[in-house]
Coordinates of C-alpha atoms and ligand atoms in Angstrom, one line a residue:
M1 CA 0.0 0.0 0.0
E2 CA 1.2 3.4 -0.9
F3 CA 0.3 6.8 0.7
Q4 CA 1.2 10.5 0.7
V5 CA 2.1 11.6 4.3
E6 CA 3.3 14.9 5.8
I7 CA 6.0 14.5 8.6
V8 CA 5.1 16.5 11.6
R9 CA 7.8 15.5 14.1
L10 CA 10.4 13.0 14.9
D11 CA 10.0 10.1 17.4
D12 CA 12.6 9.0 20.0
Q13 CA 14.4 6.8 17.5
G14 CA 14.7 9.8 14.9
R15 CA 11.9 8.3 12.7
G16 CA 9.5 10.9 11.0
I17 CA 6.1 10.6 12.4
G18 CA 3.0 11.5 10.4
Y19 CA -0.6 10.2 10.0
I20 CA -2.6 8.2 7.6
D21 CA -6.4 8.7 8.1
G22 CA -5.6 9.7 11.9
K23 CA -3.5 6.5 12.6
I24 CA 0.3 7.2 13.3
V25 CA 2.7 6.1 10.8
F26 CA 6.6 5.8 11.5
V27 CA 8.9 6.7 8.5
E28 CA 12.5 6.1 8.5
N29 CA 14.7 8.9 7.1
A30 CA 12.0 11.5 6.9
L31 CA 12.1 14.8 8.5
P32 CA 9.5 17.4 9.8
Q33 CA 7.9 19.7 7.1
E34 CA 8.7 16.9 4.4
V35 CA 5.8 15.6 2.3
V36 CA 6.9 11.8 1.3
R37 CA 5.2 8.9 -0.5
V38 CA 5.9 5.9 1.2
F39 CA 4.9 2.1 1.2
I40 CA 3.8 0.3 4.4
T41 CA 6.2 -2.1 5.7
K42 CA 4.4 -3.0 9.1
E43 CA 0.7 -2.8 9.9
K44 CA -0.4 -3.1 13.5
K45 CA -3.7 -2.1 15.2
K46 CA -2.3 1.2 16.7
F47 CA 0.5 2.0 14.1
Y48 CA 2.1 1.6 10.7
E49 CA 5.8 1.6 9.7
A50 CA 6.7 2.9 6.4
K51 CA 9.5 3.4 4.0
V52 CA 10.2 6.4 1.8
I53 CA 9.4 5.8 -2.0
E54 CA 9.8 9.5 -3.1
R55 CA 10.2 12.8 -1.3
I56 CA 7.7 15.3 -2.7
I57 CA 8.8 18.3 -0.4
T58 CA 12.3 18.2 1.1
S59 CA 13.1 19.8 4.6
M60 CA 15.7 22.6 4.6
D61 CA 17.2 20.8 7.3
R62 CA 18.1 17.8 5.3
V63 CA 21.8 17.2 4.2
I64 CA 23.3 14.5 2.0
P65 CA 24.7 11.9 4.4
K66 CA 28.4 11.7 4.0
C67 CA 28.5 8.0 4.4
I68 CA 28.0 5.6 1.7
Y69 CA 26.6 2.8 3.8
Y70 CA 24.1 5.3 5.7
E71 CA 21.1 3.7 4.0
T72 CA 22.3 0.0 4.5
C73 CA 24.4 -0.5 7.7
G74 CA 21.9 0.5 10.3
G75 CA 24.6 2.0 12.8
C76 CA 23.6 5.7 12.3
N77 CA 20.1 7.1 12.0
L78 CA 20.4 10.9 12.2
M79 CA 23.1 11.6 9.4
H80 CA 20.4 13.1 7.0
L81 CA 19.9 16.1 9.5
T82 CA 22.3 19.0 9.9
Y83 CA 24.3 18.6 13.1
C84 CA 22.8 21.8 14.6
K85 CA 19.4 20.3 14.1
Q86 CA 20.6 17.1 15.6
L87 CA 21.6 18.9 18.7
E88 CA 18.1 20.5 18.8
Y89 CA 16.4 17.3 18.4
K90 CA 18.2 15.5 21.2
K91 CA 17.7 18.6 23.6
N92 CA 14.2 18.6 22.7
K93 CA 13.8 14.7 23.3
G94 CA 15.3 15.0 26.6
I95 CA 12.9 17.9 27.5
Q96 CA 9.9 16.0 26.4
I97 CA 11.0 12.7 28.2
L98 CA 11.8 14.6 31.4
K99 CA 8.4 16.4 31.3
K100 CA 6.3 13.4 30.5
F101 CA 8.0 10.8 33.1
A102 CA 9.0 13.3 35.8
G103 CA 6.9 16.4 35.4
I104 CA 10.0 18.5 34.9
E105 CA 9.7 21.5 32.9
L106 CA 13.1 22.5 31.5
K107 CA 14.0 25.8 30.2
N108 CA 16.6 25.7 27.5
P109 CA 19.2 23.4 29.2
D110 CA 22.7 23.4 28.1
M111 CA 24.0 20.9 25.3
I112 CA 27.7 20.3 24.6
A113 CA 28.5 19.7 21.2
S114 CA 31.0 17.2 19.8
D115 CA 33.0 16.5 16.7
E116 CA 30.3 15.3 14.2
F117 CA 32.7 12.6 12.7
Y118 CA 35.6 10.3 13.4
Y119 CA 34.9 10.5 17.2
R120 CA 34.7 6.8 18.2
N121 CA 37.7 5.3 19.9
K122 CA 36.2 1.7 19.7
V123 CA 34.2 -0.5 17.1
V124 CA 33.3 -4.1 17.0
F125 CA 33.3 -5.5 13.3
H126 CA 31.5 -8.6 12.3
V127 CA 33.2 -10.9 10.1
K128 CA 31.7 -12.8 7.1
D129 CA 33.4 -15.0 4.8
G130 CA 36.6 -13.2 5.7
R131 CA 35.1 -9.7 5.2
L132 CA 34.6 -7.1 7.8
G133 CA 31.4 -5.1 8.2
F134 CA 28.1 -4.7 10.3
Y135 CA 24.7 -6.4 10.3
Q136 CA 21.7 -4.3 9.6
K137 CA 19.6 -3.4 12.4
E138 CA 17.2 -6.3 13.5
S139 CA 18.5 -8.3 10.3
H140 CA 20.9 -10.9 9.1
Q141 CA 21.9 -8.8 6.2
F142 CA 25.5 -8.3 6.4
V143 CA 27.1 -4.9 4.9
E144 CA 31.0 -5.0 4.0
I145 CA 32.6 -1.9 5.3
D146 CA 35.6 -0.2 3.9
K147 CA 35.5 2.9 6.1
C148 CA 33.1 4.1 8.9
L149 CA 32.8 7.8 9.2
L150 CA 32.4 7.6 13.1
V151 CA 35.5 5.8 14.1
H152 CA 38.9 7.4 14.5
P153 CA 40.9 7.3 11.3
T154 CA 43.6 4.8 12.8
I155 CA 40.6 2.3 13.0
N156 CA 39.9 3.0 9.3
Q157 CA 43.6 2.5 8.3
L158 CA 43.8 -0.8 10.1
L159 CA 40.5 -1.8 8.4
T160 CA 42.3 -1.2 5.1
E161 CA 45.4 -3.3 6.5
L162 CA 43.2 -6.4 7.3
K163 CA 41.3 -6.4 4.0
G164 CA 41.8 -9.8 2.2
A165 CA 43.6 -11.5 5.2
T166 CA 43.1 -15.0 4.9
F167 CA 43.0 -15.7 8.7
L168 CA 39.6 -13.5 8.8
K169 CA 38.0 -16.6 7.5
S170 CA 38.4 -18.2 10.9
V171 CA 37.1 -15.1 12.6
E172 CA 33.6 -14.2 14.0
K173 CA 34.2 -10.7 15.3
V174 CA 37.1 -8.0 15.6
M175 CA 37.3 -5.4 18.3
I176 CA 39.4 -2.4 17.5
R177 CA 40.2 0.5 20.3
T178 CA 42.4 3.2 19.8
F179 CA 43.7 5.9 22.2
Q180 CA 46.2 8.9 22.4
D181 CA 44.6 10.1 19.2
G182 CA 45.4 7.0 17.2
L183 CA 49.0 6.4 18.6
K184 CA 48.0 3.3 20.6
T185 CA 45.8 0.6 19.4
Q186 CA 44.4 -2.6 20.6
I187 CA 42.7 -5.2 18.5
V188 CA 41.0 -8.4 19.6
F189 CA 40.0 -11.3 17.4
Y190 CA 37.1 -13.5 18.4
P191 CA 37.8 -16.8 16.4
Q192 CA 35.3 -19.5 15.3
E193 CA 38.2 -21.9 15.0
N194 CA 42.0 -22.1 15.6
L195 CA 43.8 -19.1 14.3
K196 CA 47.4 -18.9 12.8
E197 CA 48.6 -16.3 15.3
E198 CA 52.1 -15.8 13.6
E199 CA 50.4 -14.8 10.5
I200 CA 48.0 -12.2 12.3
I201 CA 51.3 -10.8 14.2
H202 CA 53.3 -10.5 11.1
R203 CA 50.4 -8.8 9.1
I204 CA 49.4 -6.1 11.5
K205 CA 52.1 -5.6 14.1
D206 CA 53.2 -2.4 12.8
F207 CA 49.9 -1.0 13.2
V208 CA 49.0 -1.8 16.6
T209 CA 50.1 -1.7 20.3
S210 CA 48.5 -5.0 21.4
I211 CA 46.8 -7.9 19.7
Y212 CA 44.5 -10.2 21.4
V213 CA 42.8 -13.6 20.7
D214 CA 39.7 -13.8 22.9
N215 CA 41.1 -12.8 26.3
R216 CA 44.7 -13.7 25.6
C217 CA 47.3 -11.2 24.6
I218 CA 49.4 -12.6 21.8
Y219 CA 51.4 -9.4 21.0
K220 CA 52.9 -6.7 23.1
N221 CA 51.0 -4.8 25.7
R222 CA 48.1 -6.3 27.7
E223 CA 46.8 -2.7 28.2
I224 CA 46.8 0.6 26.4
L225 CA 47.0 3.8 28.2
E226 CA 44.6 6.8 27.8
K227 CA 44.9 10.1 29.4
I228 CA 41.7 12.3 30.5
G229 CA 42.8 15.7 31.6
D230 CA 45.9 15.0 33.9
R231 CA 44.7 11.5 34.9
N232 CA 46.1 8.1 33.3
Y233 CA 44.0 5.3 32.6
L234 CA 45.0 1.6 31.9
V235 CA 42.3 0.0 29.6
R236 CA 42.1 -3.8 28.9
P237 CA 39.8 -4.9 25.9
E238 CA 36.9 -6.1 28.3
S239 CA 36.9 -2.8 30.3
F240 CA 34.0 -0.3 29.9
F241 CA 35.6 3.0 28.6
Q242 CA 33.5 5.8 27.2
V243 CA 33.7 5.7 23.5
N244 CA 34.1 9.3 22.7
T245 CA 37.4 10.2 24.2
K246 CA 37.4 13.9 23.7
M247 CA 33.8 14.2 25.0
T248 CA 34.5 12.1 28.1
K249 CA 36.7 15.0 29.5
K250 CA 33.7 17.3 29.0
L251 CA 31.3 14.8 30.6
Y252 CA 33.7 14.3 33.5
D253 CA 34.2 18.2 34.0
E254 CA 30.4 18.5 33.9
V255 CA 30.2 15.9 36.7
K256 CA 33.0 17.8 38.7
E257 CA 31.3 21.2 38.3
K258 CA 27.9 19.9 39.6
L259 CA 29.6 17.9 42.5
E260 CA 31.1 21.3 43.7
P261 CA 34.0 19.2 45.4
S262 CA 35.4 20.3 48.7
K263 CA 38.2 18.8 50.9
D264 CA 35.6 17.6 53.2
D265 CA 33.6 15.5 50.9
I266 CA 33.4 11.7 51.0
I267 CA 32.0 10.5 47.6
L268 CA 30.4 7.4 46.6
D269 CA 31.1 6.6 42.7
L270 CA 28.5 4.0 41.8
Y271 CA 28.7 2.0 38.7
C272 CA 32.4 3.1 38.5
G273 CA 33.8 0.9 35.8
A274 CA 37.3 1.2 35.8
G275 CA 37.3 3.9 38.4
T276 CA 37.7 6.7 35.8
I277 CA 35.1 9.4 37.3
G278 CA 36.2 8.7 40.8
L279 CA 39.9 9.1 40.1
Y280 CA 39.1 12.3 38.1
I281 CA 37.5 13.8 41.2
A282 CA 39.6 12.3 44.0
P283 CA 42.3 15.1 44.2
F284 CA 39.6 17.5 45.0
V285 CA 37.8 15.6 47.7
K286 CA 38.6 13.8 51.0
Y287 CA 37.7 10.1 50.0
V288 CA 36.1 8.3 47.3
Y289 CA 34.4 4.9 47.4
G290 CA 33.9 3.2 43.9
V291 CA 31.6 0.3 43.3
E292 CA 31.4 -1.8 40.2
I293 CA 30.0 -5.3 39.3
V294 CA 32.5 -6.3 36.7
K295 CA 35.8 -7.7 38.4
E296 CA 38.2 -7.2 35.7
A297 CA 36.9 -3.4 35.7
I298 CA 38.0 -3.2 39.2
V299 CA 41.4 -5.0 38.7
S300 CA 41.9 -2.0 36.0
A301 CA 40.6 0.4 38.7
K302 CA 43.1 -0.7 41.2
K303 CA 45.8 -0.2 38.6
N304 CA 44.6 3.0 37.7
Q305 CA 44.8 4.1 41.5
E306 CA 48.4 3.0 41.4
I307 CA 49.5 4.7 38.4
N308 CA 47.7 8.1 39.4
R309 CA 49.3 7.5 43.0
T310 CA 45.9 8.3 44.4
K311 CA 45.5 7.2 48.1
N312 CA 42.0 8.5 48.9
I313 CA 40.1 6.0 46.9
E314 CA 39.0 2.5 47.5
F315 CA 37.0 0.1 45.2
Y316 CA 34.4 -2.7 45.9
V317 CA 33.3 -5.3 43.4
G318 CA 30.0 -6.3 43.3
D319 CA 26.3 -5.5 42.7
T320 CA 25.7 -1.8 43.9
K321 CA 22.7 -2.7 46.1
T322 CA 24.5 -5.6 47.6
I323 CA 27.7 -3.8 48.5
L324 CA 25.9 -0.6 49.9
E325 CA 24.0 -2.9 52.2
K326 CA 26.9 -5.1 53.3
F327 CA 29.4 -2.3 53.8
H328 CA 27.1 0.5 54.9
L329 CA 29.1 2.9 52.6
Q330 CA 28.6 6.4 53.9
A331 CA 29.1 9.9 51.9
N332 CA 27.9 13.3 51.7
K333 CA 27.7 13.2 47.9
V334 CA 26.9 10.6 45.5
I335 CA 27.7 10.0 41.7
V336 CA 25.7 7.4 39.9
D337 CA 26.4 6.3 36.2
P338 CA 24.3 3.2 35.7
P339 CA 23.8 1.3 32.5
R340 CA 20.5 2.1 30.4
S341 CA 18.2 0.2 33.0
G342 CA 19.0 2.8 35.5
L343 CA 19.1 2.5 39.2
D344 CA 17.4 -0.5 40.9
Q345 CA 14.9 0.0 43.8
K346 CA 17.2 -1.1 46.6
T347 CA 19.9 1.3 45.5
K348 CA 17.3 4.0 45.5
E349 CA 16.1 2.9 49.0
Y350 CA 19.6 3.2 50.3
L351 CA 20.1 6.7 48.7
L352 CA 17.0 8.0 50.3
K353 CA 18.0 6.7 53.7
L354 CA 21.8 7.8 53.3
Q355 CA 20.6 11.3 52.2
P356 CA 23.6 12.7 50.6
H357 CA 23.6 16.5 49.8
R358 CA 24.0 16.0 46.3
I359 CA 23.4 13.2 43.7
I360 CA 25.2 13.7 40.4
Y361 CA 23.4 11.4 37.9
V362 CA 25.2 10.4 34.5
S363 CA 22.5 9.0 32.4
C364 CA 22.7 7.3 28.9
N365 CA 18.8 6.7 29.0
P366 CA 16.6 9.7 29.7
V367 CA 13.4 7.4 30.4
T368 CA 15.0 5.6 33.2
L369 CA 16.7 8.9 34.4
A370 CA 13.3 10.5 34.9
R371 CA 11.8 7.3 36.4
D372 CA 14.5 7.5 38.9
I373 CA 14.3 11.3 39.7
K374 CA 10.7 10.5 40.4
D375 CA 11.5 7.9 42.6
L376 CA 13.8 10.0 44.6
E377 CA 11.6 12.9 44.8
P378 CA 10.5 12.5 48.4
K379 CA 13.9 13.7 49.4
Y380 CA 15.4 15.1 46.2
Q381 CA 14.7 18.3 44.2
F382 CA 15.7 18.3 40.6
E383 CA 18.2 21.3 40.0
T384 CA 19.8 21.0 36.7
I385 CA 20.8 18.9 33.6
T386 CA 23.4 19.1 31.0
F387 CA 23.1 17.2 27.8
V388 CA 26.4 15.9 26.4
D389 CA 26.5 14.7 22.8
M390 CA 28.7 11.7 23.1
F391 CA 27.1 10.0 20.0
P392 CA 26.6 12.3 16.9
N393 CA 24.6 11.0 13.8
T394 CA 22.8 8.6 16.2
D395 CA 19.5 9.3 18.5
H396 CA 21.4 8.5 21.7
I397 CA 21.7 11.1 24.3
E398 CA 23.8 11.5 27.5
S399 CA 23.3 13.7 30.4
V400 CA 24.6 14.9 33.7
C401 CA 21.9 15.8 36.1
L402 CA 22.0 17.4 39.4
L403 CA 19.8 16.4 42.4
K404 CA 19.8 18.2 45.7
L405 CA 18.6 17.0 49.1
I406 CA 15.6 19.1 50.2
Ligands
SAM1 C1 27.8 3.5 32.0 S1 29.1 2.4 32.5 C2 29.9 3.7 33.6 C3 31.3 3.4 33.7 C4 32.0 4.5 34.3 N1 31.5 5.3 35.2 C5 32.9 5.2 33.2 O1 32.8 6.5 33.1 O2 33.7 4.7 32.5 C6 28.1 1.7 33.7 C7 29.0 0.6 34.6 O3 27.9 -0.1 35.5 C8 28.4 -1.4 35.8 N2 27.2 -2.1 36.4 C9 26.2 -2.5 35.7 N3 25.3 -3.1 36.6 C10 25.9 -2.9 37.9 C11 25.5 -3.2 39.1 N4 24.3 -3.8 39.4 N5 26.1 -2.9 40.1 C12 27.5 -2.3 40.0 N6 28.0 -2.0 38.7 C13 27.1 -2.2 37.7 C14 28.8 -1.7 34.3 O4 29.7 -2.9 34.4 C15 29.5 -0.6 33.9 O5 30.9 -0.4 34.1

């Protein structure tokens, strides 16, 4: 079925929204003010999904996507929108979600912009028949990639070096991470069958600082070093590390600013990963306790403590709610940086009992952020939020929010 639709706004996933006889239709790659002819790809009781056949009126905010794989690889979904409008869209998305789920009326919150391209320090390529690429979103369709415009140029150079390598036929996935602006590079091969390791080393040793097969380092350094501000961080392949290195400093500075650290402060850094935020603010406070569920991340956190010669920080490994209950950790300010699922009920109950003066909430999901603000409402008042664009050309938003004890 084909229809003509006027797009009125974008949804939370960056899809255009229009109406066909009063029923909502979600259209990929369509922008507000555009009139498009579409065909229906999915019909449900309450909505349609559709694809564009022809654009009859084109938005002034549309740009030609720079990436030749944009329509097929499924990694980005906002590259057809000017970067300025992407920022506006993300800010509005945050504003609407916080209003809808937490009743918060935001007036023009800050949004910190990023480099639009080549910002990612990490990528995982899938391998099919020895070729590197990505699978289309929610599909088994493989797209071979020669260059990705989101990743650091060093990763693209390595992609070129790997092209045609016969050992890739025995590999399922390849992870590449590059730090210190492309000078240090880690590559991990996840094999399907035995690999000829000498062949791998011989082919790429001049382009990398470490080579792993699964979790075994077969060439040079086990970890690579990255700097955020004046702090050094050792990163292992399995450690969580923010993917946009330049913006990570801005994100952590935002956390520091909202924390207003003082030498009397005792801080809880919950969901601390490799201790990166805690170590960043430790020089400005009395003591920091970091809590993280992944054992290997805490091994890295302790090493990071050592290399930064930081004495006033201590790490606990385990589920946040269990560790808080078991050790009765005390603090007058708390930083939380949870995964997309947000804070669990027990952790929120602990915070409501602990009553720190400030909670700094770093969030990658505004919906769970809004839910958690609401749950903390009996004791906490929302003060301010800053959006930080860690992922240009995609609909993801990251934010740093300040809650104050009432
Ligand atoms: C968004 S990352 C933040 C990491 C760190 N703050 C940073 O900036 O690099 C979330 C972290 O929470 C950890 N995590 C997930 N569930 C957890 C839980 N229930 N208790 C403790 N840590 C958890 C993950 O392993 C991950 O390291």
